[in-house]
Amino acid sequence: MTDYIIDLRSDTVSKPTAEMRQAMFEAVVGDDVYGEDPTVNALEQKAAKLFEKEAGLFVPSGTMGNLLACMVHCHRRGTEAIVGDLSHVYLYEQGGAAHIGGIQLATLPNKEDGTFCLEALRRKVRLVDDHEPITALVIVENTHNICGGKVIPLEWIDKLVALLNNNKELQPDGKRIALHMDGARIFNAATALQVPVARIARDFDSVNFCLSKGLSAPVGSILVGSKTFIRQARRLRKALGGGMRQAGILAAAGIVALDTIVPLLQNDHQKTQRIAEAIFSMESPNVTVDLTNVHSNILLIRLTNPKYGANEFSQRCAKVTAEELAVRVCTPVKGEGISLKVSSRDWHVARIVLYQQITDADVVLAIKKFKFVICEIDDALKE
């Protein structure tokens, strides 16, 4: 018999629901490059309304959405965007802002909560010296992936906005530096804060969010902003190869995601919390979690002993041993074992991410497997 696999590497492995598949099958389509796909138009309008922005743009990926925002806001040669040093834009988008957009990314150290020092930001901004690039954009990630799904506090966002709005030295041309939010999981942030996404996005010139992560749609992201911003982004989307034709087949799943999956995101958060509490309660000296800072559907599992790293932990969780099968601790069906897929990059932390297809039964099995593995690790490191 085959092992029972629970894939917790990322919510990018989520699958479209039956309702999404039916909507995709029935979607009314047209040529979106001509602006004639009614389903794409409906999705873009729906997203813009949710965020209280003027317009939206359906793009193939979050990486493209962030790149388009950088290119529109930093359209002048010799400009830069300021980002956190642990941000997805900086770490995991192949340097596209520089490689494709000709935009320099300047970094500030991210704090554990996903924010960065606003006084350091003020000092980082460069606007007047002929030797330096011109700061045109500041990017905030929410929720923050590498920091463990942290929800950026609204109070900090408001202070950031006030800093850029109220300091004339940061506005030499009378216009404040643009703000973009990489909101790949912004609906998780809104769920955790119990506020509409429009409140989080209120003072940002553009926001990008993913449909294909925790929202379970198969493909796509949405970029929202002003009509002028979206018109420029639409033009650049074509240059990047993102002009899709009968894309309503994909957009239909996005509409269903916004209607049916967003209201359920709290379930993912609760399941993540259950796993975190189970690991924390073991009081292992080698494997633990920061229970007080589990905000959403991402959990960082900390490997505190340098003798046992995250890669080793990930490999062990995926493996099924004869000992497990013998004691039947982690066997949903006789003869099967539990293979947990966990993300790691040879850091001191492993990462798991919950999504709609991870059931309550899966959570119970995942906890059993984690406990078995952690006990095994603790016993081995005693020797």
mmCIF file of C-alpha atoms in Angstrom:
data_model
loop_
_atom_site.group_PDB
_atom_site.id
_atom_site.type_symbol
_atom_site.label_atom_id
_atom_site.label_comp_id
_atom_site.label_asym_id
_atom_site.label_seq_id
_atom_site.Cartn_x
_atom_site.Cartn_y
_atom_site.Cartn_z
ATOM 1 C CA MET A 1 0.000 0.000 0.000
ATOM 2 C CA THR A 2 1.133 3.560 -0.626
ATOM 3 C CA ASP A 3 1.901 6.089 2.075
ATOM 4 C CA TYR A 4 -0.672 8.713 2.958
ATOM 5 C CA ILE A 5 0.833 12.044 1.917
ATOM 6 C CA ILE A 6 0.016 15.316 3.654
ATOM 7 C CA ASP A 7 1.654 18.123 1.713
ATOM 8 C CA LEU A 8 2.357 21.093 3.979
ATOM 9 C CA ARG A 9 5.164 22.661 1.953
ATOM 10 C CA SER A 10 3.062 25.606 0.771
ATOM 11 C CA ASP A 11 -0.475 26.699 0.026
ATOM 12 C CA THR A 12 0.655 26.935 -3.607
ATOM 13 C CA VAL A 13 -0.073 23.193 -3.812
ATOM 14 C CA SER A 14 -3.757 23.796 -3.075
ATOM 15 C CA LYS A 15 -6.201 22.454 -5.646
ATOM 16 C CA PRO A 16 -9.237 24.114 -7.258
ATOM 17 C CA THR A 17 -12.539 23.097 -5.694
ATOM 18 C CA ALA A 18 -15.317 21.287 -7.537
ATOM 19 C CA GLU A 19 -17.242 24.581 -7.694
ATOM 20 C CA MET A 20 -14.249 26.266 -9.309
ATOM 21 C CA ARG A 21 -13.907 23.501 -11.881
ATOM 22 C CA GLN A 22 -17.575 23.803 -12.761
ATOM 23 C CA ALA A 23 -17.301 27.586 -13.087
ATOM 24 C CA MET A 24 -14.264 27.182 -15.334
ATOM 25 C CA PHE A 25 -16.165 24.708 -17.513
ATOM 26 C CA GLU A 26 -19.098 27.099 -17.905
ATOM 27 C CA ALA A 27 -17.128 30.351 -18.165
ATOM 28 C CA VAL A 28 -18.171 32.857 -20.815
ATOM 29 C CA VAL A 29 -14.972 33.993 -22.511
ATOM 30 C CA GLY A 30 -13.627 36.529 -24.976
ATOM 31 C CA ASP A 31 -10.275 38.028 -25.921
ATOM 32 C CA ASP A 32 -8.894 39.686 -22.816
ATOM 33 C CA VAL A 33 -6.112 41.478 -24.697
ATOM 34 C CA TYR A 34 -8.927 43.356 -26.422
ATOM 35 C CA GLY A 35 -10.622 43.761 -23.036
ATOM 36 C CA GLU A 36 -13.485 41.577 -24.252
ATOM 37 C CA ASP A 37 -13.452 38.668 -21.817
ATOM 38 C CA PRO A 38 -16.531 39.232 -19.624
ATOM 39 C CA THR A 39 -15.397 36.837 -16.897
ATOM 40 C CA VAL A 40 -11.981 38.476 -16.578
ATOM 41 C CA ASN A 41 -13.656 41.885 -16.522
ATOM 42 C CA ALA A 42 -16.005 40.706 -13.771
ATOM 43 C CA LEU A 43 -13.120 39.387 -11.669
ATOM 44 C CA GLU A 44 -11.117 42.597 -12.065
ATOM 45 C CA GLN A 45 -14.126 44.730 -11.146
ATOM 46 C CA LYS A 46 -14.929 42.535 -8.165
ATOM 47 C CA ALA A 47 -11.370 42.794 -6.864
ATOM 48 C CA ALA A 48 -11.256 46.566 -7.353
ATOM 49 C CA LYS A 49 -14.512 46.940 -5.424
ATOM 50 C CA LEU A 50 -13.273 44.750 -2.550
ATOM 51 C CA PHE A 51 -10.139 46.856 -2.222
ATOM 52 C CA GLU A 52 -11.941 50.147 -2.886
ATOM 53 C CA LYS A 53 -9.585 50.903 -5.764
ATOM 54 C CA GLU A 54 -10.514 52.202 -9.195
ATOM 55 C CA ALA A 55 -9.434 49.229 -11.288
ATOM 56 C CA GLY A 56 -7.894 45.769 -11.300
ATOM 57 C CA LEU A 57 -5.730 43.666 -13.597
ATOM 58 C CA PHE A 58 -5.641 39.858 -13.853
ATOM 59 C CA VAL A 59 -2.074 38.603 -14.224
ATOM 60 C CA PRO A 60 -0.615 35.078 -14.473
ATOM 61 C CA SER A 61 1.409 35.267 -11.248
ATOM 62 C CA GLY A 62 2.195 37.290 -8.164
ATOM 63 C CA THR A 63 5.749 37.716 -9.376
ATOM 64 C CA MET A 64 4.463 39.437 -12.507
ATOM 65 C CA GLY A 65 2.069 41.572 -10.471
ATOM 66 C CA ASN A 66 4.853 42.822 -8.209
ATOM 67 C CA LEU A 67 7.154 43.447 -11.161
ATOM 68 C CA LEU A 68 4.465 45.449 -12.959
ATOM 69 C CA ALA A 69 3.936 47.581 -9.866
ATOM 70 C CA CYS A 70 7.670 48.256 -9.623
ATOM 71 C CA MET A 71 7.880 49.150 -13.306
ATOM 72 C CA VAL A 72 4.924 51.529 -13.230
ATOM 73 C CA HIS A 73 5.904 53.307 -10.022
ATOM 74 C CA CYS A 74 9.618 53.428 -10.925
ATOM 75 C CA HIS A 75 9.160 54.369 -14.585
ATOM 76 C CA ARG A 76 12.003 56.900 -14.632
ATOM 77 C CA ARG A 77 15.509 55.607 -15.240
ATOM 78 C CA GLY A 78 17.764 55.756 -12.202
ATOM 79 C CA THR A 79 15.068 55.108 -9.588
ATOM 80 C CA GLU A 80 14.962 52.640 -6.744
ATOM 81 C CA ALA A 81 12.443 50.816 -4.575
ATOM 82 C CA ILE A 82 12.982 50.248 -0.851
ATOM 83 C CA VAL A 83 12.063 46.764 0.377
ATOM 84 C CA GLY A 84 12.621 44.572 3.420
ATOM 85 C CA ASP A 85 15.660 42.320 3.202
ATOM 86 C CA LEU A 86 13.463 39.260 3.832
ATOM 87 C CA SER A 87 10.787 40.251 1.334
ATOM 88 C CA HIS A 88 9.636 37.971 -1.463
ATOM 89 C CA VAL A 89 10.277 40.731 -4.016
ATOM 90 C CA TYR A 90 13.917 40.856 -2.972
ATOM 91 C CA LEU A 91 14.638 37.180 -2.305
ATOM 92 C CA TYR A 92 12.489 35.100 -4.614
ATOM 93 C CA GLU A 93 11.640 36.969 -7.810
ATOM 94 C CA GLN A 94 14.979 36.499 -9.592
ATOM 95 C CA GLY A 95 15.921 40.155 -9.267
ATOM 96 C CA GLY A 96 13.319 40.903 -11.922
ATOM 97 C CA ALA A 97 12.986 44.534 -10.868
ATOM 98 C CA ALA A 98 16.634 45.080 -11.814
ATOM 99 C CA HIS A 99 16.963 42.449 -14.533
ATOM 100 C CA ILE A 100 13.843 43.458 -16.459
ATOM 101 C CA GLY A 101 12.702 46.790 -15.047
ATOM 102 C CA GLY A 102 16.069 48.507 -14.574
ATOM 103 C CA ILE A 103 15.113 49.270 -10.968
ATOM 104 C CA GLN A 104 17.508 49.130 -8.054
ATOM 105 C CA LEU A 105 16.190 47.476 -4.898
ATOM 106 C CA ALA A 106 17.475 49.001 -1.661
ATOM 107 C CA THR A 107 16.882 46.952 1.477
ATOM 108 C CA LEU A 108 16.092 47.562 5.121
ATOM 109 C CA PRO A 109 16.378 44.812 7.755
ATOM 110 C CA ASN A 110 13.033 43.188 8.417
ATOM 111 C CA LYS A 111 12.116 42.795 12.050
ATOM 112 C CA GLU A 112 10.634 39.540 13.332
ATOM 113 C CA ASP A 113 7.127 40.928 12.900
ATOM 114 C CA GLY A 114 7.713 41.693 9.204
ATOM 115 C CA THR A 115 8.026 45.455 9.640
ATOM 116 C CA PHE A 116 11.159 47.585 9.363
ATOM 117 C CA CYS A 117 12.394 50.649 11.221
ATOM 118 C CA LEU A 118 10.624 53.758 9.966
ATOM 119 C CA GLU A 119 13.406 56.069 11.086
ATOM 120 C CA ALA A 120 15.820 53.918 9.092
ATOM 121 C CA LEU A 121 13.441 54.242 6.142
ATOM 122 C CA ARG A 122 13.428 58.026 6.474
ATOM 123 C CA ARG A 123 17.224 58.053 6.382
ATOM 124 C CA LYS A 124 17.278 55.555 3.510
ATOM 125 C CA VAL A 125 15.189 57.669 1.155
ATOM 126 C CA ARG A 126 17.282 59.367 -1.539
ATOM 127 C CA LEU A 127 15.819 62.196 -3.566
ATOM 128 C CA VAL A 128 18.152 65.149 -4.113
ATOM 129 C CA ASP A 129 21.803 64.110 -4.417
ATOM 130 C CA ASP A 130 22.947 63.899 -8.052
ATOM 131 C CA HIS A 131 25.225 61.011 -7.141
ATOM 132 C CA GLU A 132 22.381 58.789 -5.956
ATOM 133 C CA PRO A 133 19.369 57.016 -7.420
ATOM 134 C CA ILE A 134 15.950 58.503 -6.689
ATOM 135 C CA THR A 135 13.672 56.640 -4.291
ATOM 136 C CA ALA A 136 10.341 56.190 -6.052
ATOM 137 C CA LEU A 137 8.675 53.323 -4.199
ATOM 138 C CA VAL A 138 8.372 51.567 -0.842
ATOM 139 C CA ILE A 139 7.106 47.969 -0.750
ATOM 140 C CA VAL A 140 5.445 46.241 2.210
ATOM 141 C CA GLU A 141 4.730 42.490 2.330
ATOM 142 C CA ASN A 142 1.557 41.393 4.165
ATOM 143 C CA THR A 143 1.306 38.724 5.462
ATOM 144 C CA HIS A 144 5.063 38.320 5.658
ATOM 145 C CA ASN A 145 6.138 34.943 4.355
ATOM 146 C CA ILE A 146 9.697 34.505 5.640
ATOM 147 C CA CYS A 147 8.775 35.951 9.025
ATOM 148 C CA GLY A 148 6.233 33.154 9.430
ATOM 149 C CA GLY A 149 2.967 34.516 8.083
ATOM 150 C CA LYS A 150 3.126 37.582 10.291
ATOM 151 C CA VAL A 151 0.308 40.106 9.921
ATOM 152 C CA ILE A 152 1.670 43.634 9.612
ATOM 153 C CA PRO A 153 0.096 45.805 12.337
ATOM 154 C CA LEU A 154 -2.292 48.487 11.106
ATOM 155 C CA GLU A 155 -0.705 50.941 13.536
ATOM 156 C CA TRP A 156 2.661 50.497 11.829
ATOM 157 C CA ILE A 157 1.117 50.896 8.383
ATOM 158 C CA ASP A 158 -0.549 54.126 9.485
ATOM 159 C CA LYS A 159 2.778 55.440 10.815
ATOM 160 C CA LEU A 160 4.478 54.539 7.530
ATOM 161 C CA VAL A 161 1.837 56.415 5.565
ATOM 162 C CA ALA A 162 2.067 59.422 7.892
ATOM 163 C CA LEU A 163 5.863 59.490 7.533
ATOM 164 C CA LEU A 164 5.650 59.689 3.745
ATOM 165 C CA ASN A 165 2.646 62.008 3.680
ATOM 166 C CA ASN A 166 3.706 64.552 6.269
ATOM 167 C CA ASN A 167 7.404 65.076 5.589
ATOM 168 C CA LYS A 168 7.986 67.595 2.809
ATOM 169 C CA GLU A 169 11.649 66.637 2.539
ATOM 170 C CA LEU A 170 10.421 63.242 1.318
ATOM 171 C CA GLN A 171 8.369 64.958 -1.405
ATOM 172 C CA PRO A 172 10.723 67.186 -3.410
ATOM 173 C CA ASP A 173 8.355 67.252 -6.397
ATOM 174 C CA GLY A 174 5.284 67.717 -4.218
ATOM 175 C CA LYS A 175 4.230 64.094 -4.547
ATOM 176 C CA ARG A 176 4.893 61.422 -1.959
ATOM 177 C CA ILE A 177 6.840 58.283 -2.673
ATOM 178 C CA ALA A 178 4.544 55.544 -3.977
ATOM 179 C CA LEU A 179 3.485 52.630 -1.769
ATOM 180 C CA HIS A 180 2.950 49.087 -3.034
ATOM 181 C CA MET A 181 1.781 46.123 -0.995
ATOM 182 C CA ASP A 182 2.835 42.625 -1.910
ATOM 183 C CA GLY A 183 -0.367 41.219 -0.464
ATOM 184 C CA ALA A 184 -0.015 37.683 -1.762
ATOM 185 C CA ARG A 185 -1.870 36.535 1.367
ATOM 186 C CA ILE A 186 -3.583 39.805 2.287
ATOM 187 C CA PHE A 187 -6.908 38.044 2.827
ATOM 188 C CA ASN A 188 -5.222 36.034 5.574
ATOM 189 C CA ALA A 189 -4.116 39.320 7.119
ATOM 190 C CA ALA A 190 -7.640 40.710 6.901
ATOM 191 C CA THR A 191 -9.021 37.534 8.450
ATOM 192 C CA ALA A 192 -6.587 37.698 11.352
ATOM 193 C CA LEU A 193 -7.248 41.400 11.954
ATOM 194 C CA GLN A 194 -10.998 41.028 11.377
ATOM 195 C CA VAL A 195 -11.059 44.031 9.056
ATOM 196 C CA PRO A 196 -11.899 44.386 5.351
ATOM 197 C CA VAL A 197 -8.958 44.142 2.956
ATOM 198 C CA ALA A 198 -9.818 47.694 1.877
ATOM 199 C CA ARG A 199 -8.776 48.954 5.318
ATOM 200 C CA ILE A 200 -5.342 47.345 5.021
ATOM 201 C CA ALA A 201 -4.907 48.575 1.448
ATOM 202 C CA ARG A 202 -6.457 52.005 2.016
ATOM 203 C CA ASP A 203 -3.343 54.151 1.703
ATOM 204 C CA PHE A 204 -1.420 52.048 -0.804
ATOM 205 C CA ASP A 205 -1.166 53.098 -4.433
ATOM 206 C CA SER A 206 -1.216 49.476 -5.558
ATOM 207 C CA VAL A 207 -1.767 46.029 -4.088
ATOM 208 C CA ASN A 208 -1.037 42.611 -5.546
ATOM 209 C CA PHE A 209 -2.752 39.504 -4.185
ATOM 210 C CA CYS A 210 -2.638 35.829 -5.175
ATOM 211 C CA LEU A 211 -5.596 33.671 -6.088
ATOM 212 C CA SER A 212 -3.507 30.511 -6.391
ATOM 213 C CA LYS A 213 -2.206 30.161 -2.823
ATOM 214 C CA GLY A 214 -4.599 29.785 0.086
ATOM 215 C CA LEU A 215 -7.539 30.818 -2.096
ATOM 216 C CA SER A 216 -7.145 27.540 -4.028
ATOM 217 C CA ALA A 217 -7.604 28.887 -7.561
ATOM 218 C CA PRO A 218 -5.348 27.169 -10.121
ATOM 219 C CA VAL A 219 -3.666 30.223 -11.667
ATOM 220 C CA GLY A 220 -3.418 33.957 -11.279
ATOM 221 C CA SER A 221 -3.055 37.093 -9.207
ATOM 222 C CA ILE A 222 -4.778 40.459 -9.210
ATOM 223 C CA LEU A 223 -3.140 43.875 -9.207
ATOM 224 C CA VAL A 224 -5.339 46.791 -8.087
ATOM 225 C CA GLY A 225 -4.841 50.546 -8.124
ATOM 226 C CA SER A 226 -5.972 53.694 -9.891
ATOM 227 C CA LYS A 227 -7.268 53.623 -13.443
ATOM 228 C CA THR A 228 -4.124 55.359 -14.641
ATOM 229 C CA PHE A 229 -1.883 52.891 -12.805
ATOM 230 C CA ILE A 230 -3.761 49.871 -14.150
ATOM 231 C CA ARG A 231 -3.730 51.233 -17.693
ATOM 232 C CA GLN A 232 0.055 51.483 -17.539
ATOM 233 C CA ALA A 233 0.340 48.054 -15.920
ATOM 234 C CA ARG A 234 -1.896 46.510 -18.592
ATOM 235 C CA ARG A 235 0.368 47.844 -21.309
ATOM 236 C CA LEU A 236 3.492 46.485 -19.577
ATOM 237 C CA ARG A 237 1.779 43.152 -18.936
ATOM 238 C CA LYS A 238 1.670 42.651 -22.692
ATOM 239 C CA ALA A 239 5.396 43.320 -22.980
ATOM 240 C CA LEU A 240 6.107 40.721 -20.287
ATOM 241 C CA GLY A 241 4.089 38.073 -22.109
ATOM 242 C CA GLY A 242 1.160 38.256 -19.731
ATOM 243 C CA GLY A 243 -1.480 39.239 -22.251
ATOM 244 C CA MET A 244 -3.824 36.240 -22.166
ATOM 245 C CA ARG A 245 -6.667 35.630 -24.591
ATOM 246 C CA GLN A 246 -9.665 33.593 -23.393
ATOM 247 C CA ALA A 247 -8.483 33.907 -19.800
ATOM 248 C CA GLY A 248 -11.997 33.821 -18.408
ATOM 249 C CA ILE A 249 -11.580 30.081 -17.947
ATOM 250 C CA LEU A 250 -9.007 30.926 -15.267
ATOM 251 C CA ALA A 251 -10.715 34.042 -13.958
ATOM 252 C CA ALA A 252 -13.884 32.083 -13.238
ATOM 253 C CA ALA A 253 -12.044 30.134 -10.544
ATOM 254 C CA GLY A 254 -10.834 33.411 -9.060
ATOM 255 C CA ILE A 255 -14.383 34.693 -8.675
ATOM 256 C CA VAL A 256 -15.386 31.517 -6.877
ATOM 257 C CA ALA A 257 -12.301 31.800 -4.670
ATOM 258 C CA LEU A 258 -13.246 35.290 -3.519
ATOM 259 C CA ASP A 259 -16.846 34.244 -2.873
ATOM 260 C CA THR A 260 -16.352 30.870 -1.214
ATOM 261 C CA ILE A 261 -12.772 30.423 0.060
ATOM 262 C CA VAL A 262 -12.062 33.813 1.629
ATOM 263 C CA PRO A 263 -14.825 33.302 4.243
ATOM 264 C CA LEU A 264 -13.207 30.002 5.262
ATOM 265 C CA LEU A 265 -9.628 31.213 5.809
ATOM 266 C CA GLN A 266 -10.093 31.314 9.567
ATOM 267 C CA ASN A 267 -10.296 27.518 9.462
ATOM 268 C CA ASP A 268 -6.765 27.375 8.059
ATOM 269 C CA HIS A 269 -5.562 29.668 10.823
ATOM 270 C CA GLN A 270 -7.187 27.528 13.506
ATOM 271 C CA LYS A 271 -5.679 24.322 12.117
ATOM 272 C CA THR A 272 -2.255 25.953 12.037
ATOM 273 C CA GLN A 273 -2.715 26.996 15.648
ATOM 274 C CA ARG A 274 -3.635 23.429 16.643
ATOM 275 C CA ILE A 275 -0.424 22.052 15.158
ATOM 276 C CA ALA A 276 1.595 24.839 16.787
ATOM 277 C CA GLU A 277 0.069 24.136 20.207
ATOM 278 C CA ALA A 278 0.735 20.411 19.874
ATOM 279 C CA ILE A 279 4.421 20.948 19.060
ATOM 280 C CA PHE A 280 4.828 23.613 21.742
ATOM 281 C CA SER A 281 3.219 21.385 24.384
ATOM 282 C CA MET A 282 5.920 18.748 23.892
ATOM 283 C CA GLU A 283 8.490 21.090 25.449
ATOM 284 C CA SER A 284 11.183 19.606 23.260
ATOM 285 C CA PRO A 285 14.665 21.061 23.756
ATOM 286 C CA ASN A 286 15.359 20.545 20.060
ATOM 287 C CA VAL A 287 12.165 21.341 18.143
ATOM 288 C CA THR A 288 9.781 24.124 19.057
ATOM 289 C CA VAL A 289 7.561 26.957 17.793
ATOM 290 C CA ASP A 290 6.931 30.572 18.794
ATOM 291 C CA LEU A 291 3.346 29.980 19.856
ATOM 292 C CA THR A 292 2.532 33.606 20.667
ATOM 293 C CA ASN A 293 3.415 34.722 17.149
ATOM 294 C CA VAL A 294 1.363 32.329 15.025
ATOM 295 C CA HIS A 295 -0.782 34.799 13.111
ATOM 296 C CA SER A 296 -2.165 33.021 10.076
ATOM 297 C CA ASN A 297 -1.717 29.845 8.017
ATOM 298 C CA ILE A 298 2.093 29.701 8.125
ATOM 299 C CA LEU A 299 4.030 28.044 10.936
ATOM 300 C CA LEU A 300 7.792 28.118 11.431
ATOM 301 C CA ILE A 301 9.146 25.077 13.255
ATOM 302 C CA ARG A 302 12.412 25.961 14.946
ATOM 303 C CA LEU A 303 15.288 23.470 15.105
ATOM 304 C CA THR A 304 17.261 24.752 18.060
ATOM 305 C CA ASN A 305 20.033 22.133 18.173
ATOM 306 C CA PRO A 306 22.813 22.776 15.624
ATOM 307 C CA LYS A 307 23.326 19.015 15.380
ATOM 308 C CA TYR A 308 19.939 18.619 13.654
ATOM 309 C CA GLY A 309 18.936 20.975 10.862
ATOM 310 C CA ALA A 310 15.752 21.836 9.009
ATOM 311 C CA ASN A 311 16.645 19.819 5.929
ATOM 312 C CA GLU A 312 17.166 16.715 8.031
ATOM 313 C CA PHE A 313 13.862 17.354 9.796
ATOM 314 C CA SER A 314 12.042 17.769 6.491
ATOM 315 C CA GLN A 315 13.502 14.556 5.100
ATOM 316 C CA ARG A 316 12.572 12.634 8.243
ATOM 317 C CA CYS A 317 8.986 13.883 8.216
ATOM 318 C CA ALA A 318 8.571 12.692 4.646
ATOM 319 C CA LYS A 319 9.969 9.255 5.429
ATOM 320 C CA VAL A 320 7.954 6.330 6.785
ATOM 321 C CA THR A 321 9.917 3.910 8.966
ATOM 322 C CA ALA A 322 9.250 0.342 10.005
ATOM 323 C CA GLU A 323 9.039 1.530 13.617
ATOM 324 C CA GLU A 324 6.128 3.823 12.796
ATOM 325 C CA LEU A 325 4.261 1.065 11.023
ATOM 326 C CA ALA A 326 4.945 -1.372 13.845
ATOM 327 C CA VAL A 327 3.439 0.811 16.558
ATOM 328 C CA ARG A 328 0.735 2.149 14.215
ATOM 329 C CA VAL A 329 0.998 5.613 15.740
ATOM 330 C CA CYS A 330 0.943 7.307 12.375
ATOM 331 C CA THR A 331 -1.140 4.911 10.297
ATOM 332 C CA PRO A 332 -4.576 6.074 9.076
ATOM 333 C CA VAL A 333 -5.141 2.673 7.478
ATOM 334 C CA LYS A 334 -3.452 -0.631 8.287
ATOM 335 C CA GLY A 335 -0.245 -0.910 6.305
ATOM 336 C CA GLU A 336 -0.029 2.793 5.469
ATOM 337 C CA GLY A 337 2.274 5.371 6.926
ATOM 338 C CA ILE A 338 2.092 9.163 7.043
ATOM 339 C CA SER A 339 4.469 11.091 4.803
ATOM 340 C CA LEU A 340 4.555 14.760 5.778
ATOM 341 C CA LYS A 341 5.964 17.150 3.206
ATOM 342 C CA VAL A 342 7.599 20.077 5.002
ATOM 343 C CA SER A 343 9.489 23.013 3.500
ATOM 344 C CA SER A 344 13.104 23.719 4.432
ATOM 345 C CA ARG A 345 16.126 25.503 2.995
ATOM 346 C CA ASP A 346 18.844 24.310 5.348
ATOM 347 C CA TRP A 347 17.961 27.044 7.828
ATOM 348 C CA HIS A 348 17.282 26.715 11.527
ATOM 349 C CA VAL A 349 13.573 26.620 10.731
ATOM 350 C CA ALA A 350 11.250 24.403 8.730
ATOM 351 C CA ARG A 351 7.970 25.795 7.417
ATOM 352 C CA ILE A 352 4.478 24.420 7.012
ATOM 353 C CA VAL A 353 1.508 26.156 5.394
ATOM 354 C CA LEU A 354 -2.141 25.174 5.777
ATOM 355 C CA TYR A 355 -4.859 25.493 3.118
ATOM 356 C CA GLN A 356 -8.418 24.372 2.440
ATOM 357 C CA GLN A 357 -7.633 20.833 1.313
ATOM 358 C CA ILE A 358 -5.916 20.039 4.622
ATOM 359 C CA THR A 359 -8.749 18.494 6.624
ATOM 360 C CA ASP A 360 -9.258 18.159 10.361
ATOM 361 C CA ALA A 361 -8.348 14.475 9.995
ATOM 362 C CA ASP A 362 -5.121 15.488 8.238
ATOM 363 C CA VAL A 363 -4.293 17.810 11.138
ATOM 364 C CA VAL A 364 -4.748 14.978 13.632
ATOM 365 C CA LEU A 365 -2.450 12.733 11.601
ATOM 366 C CA ALA A 366 0.105 15.501 11.074
ATOM 367 C CA ILE A 367 0.261 16.111 14.826
ATOM 368 C CA LYS A 368 0.792 12.405 15.475
ATOM 369 C CA LYS A 369 3.584 12.282 12.937
ATOM 370 C CA PHE A 370 5.269 15.436 14.237
ATOM 371 C CA LYS A 371 5.131 14.096 17.798
ATOM 372 C CA PHE A 372 6.614 10.769 16.759
ATOM 373 C CA VAL A 373 9.444 12.432 14.859
ATOM 374 C CA ILE A 374 10.179 14.980 17.583
ATOM 375 C CA CYS A 375 10.333 12.247 20.244
ATOM 376 C CA GLU A 376 12.687 10.333 17.996
ATOM 377 C CA ILE A 377 14.897 13.406 17.565
ATOM 378 C CA ASP A 378 14.951 14.122 21.297
ATOM 379 C CA ASP A 379 15.931 10.531 22.081
ATOM 380 C CA ALA A 380 18.674 10.530 19.467
ATOM 381 C CA LEU A 381 20.175 13.824 20.661
ATOM 382 C CA LYS A 382 20.278 12.647 24.250
ATOM 383 C CA GLU A 383 22.887 10.085 23.344
#
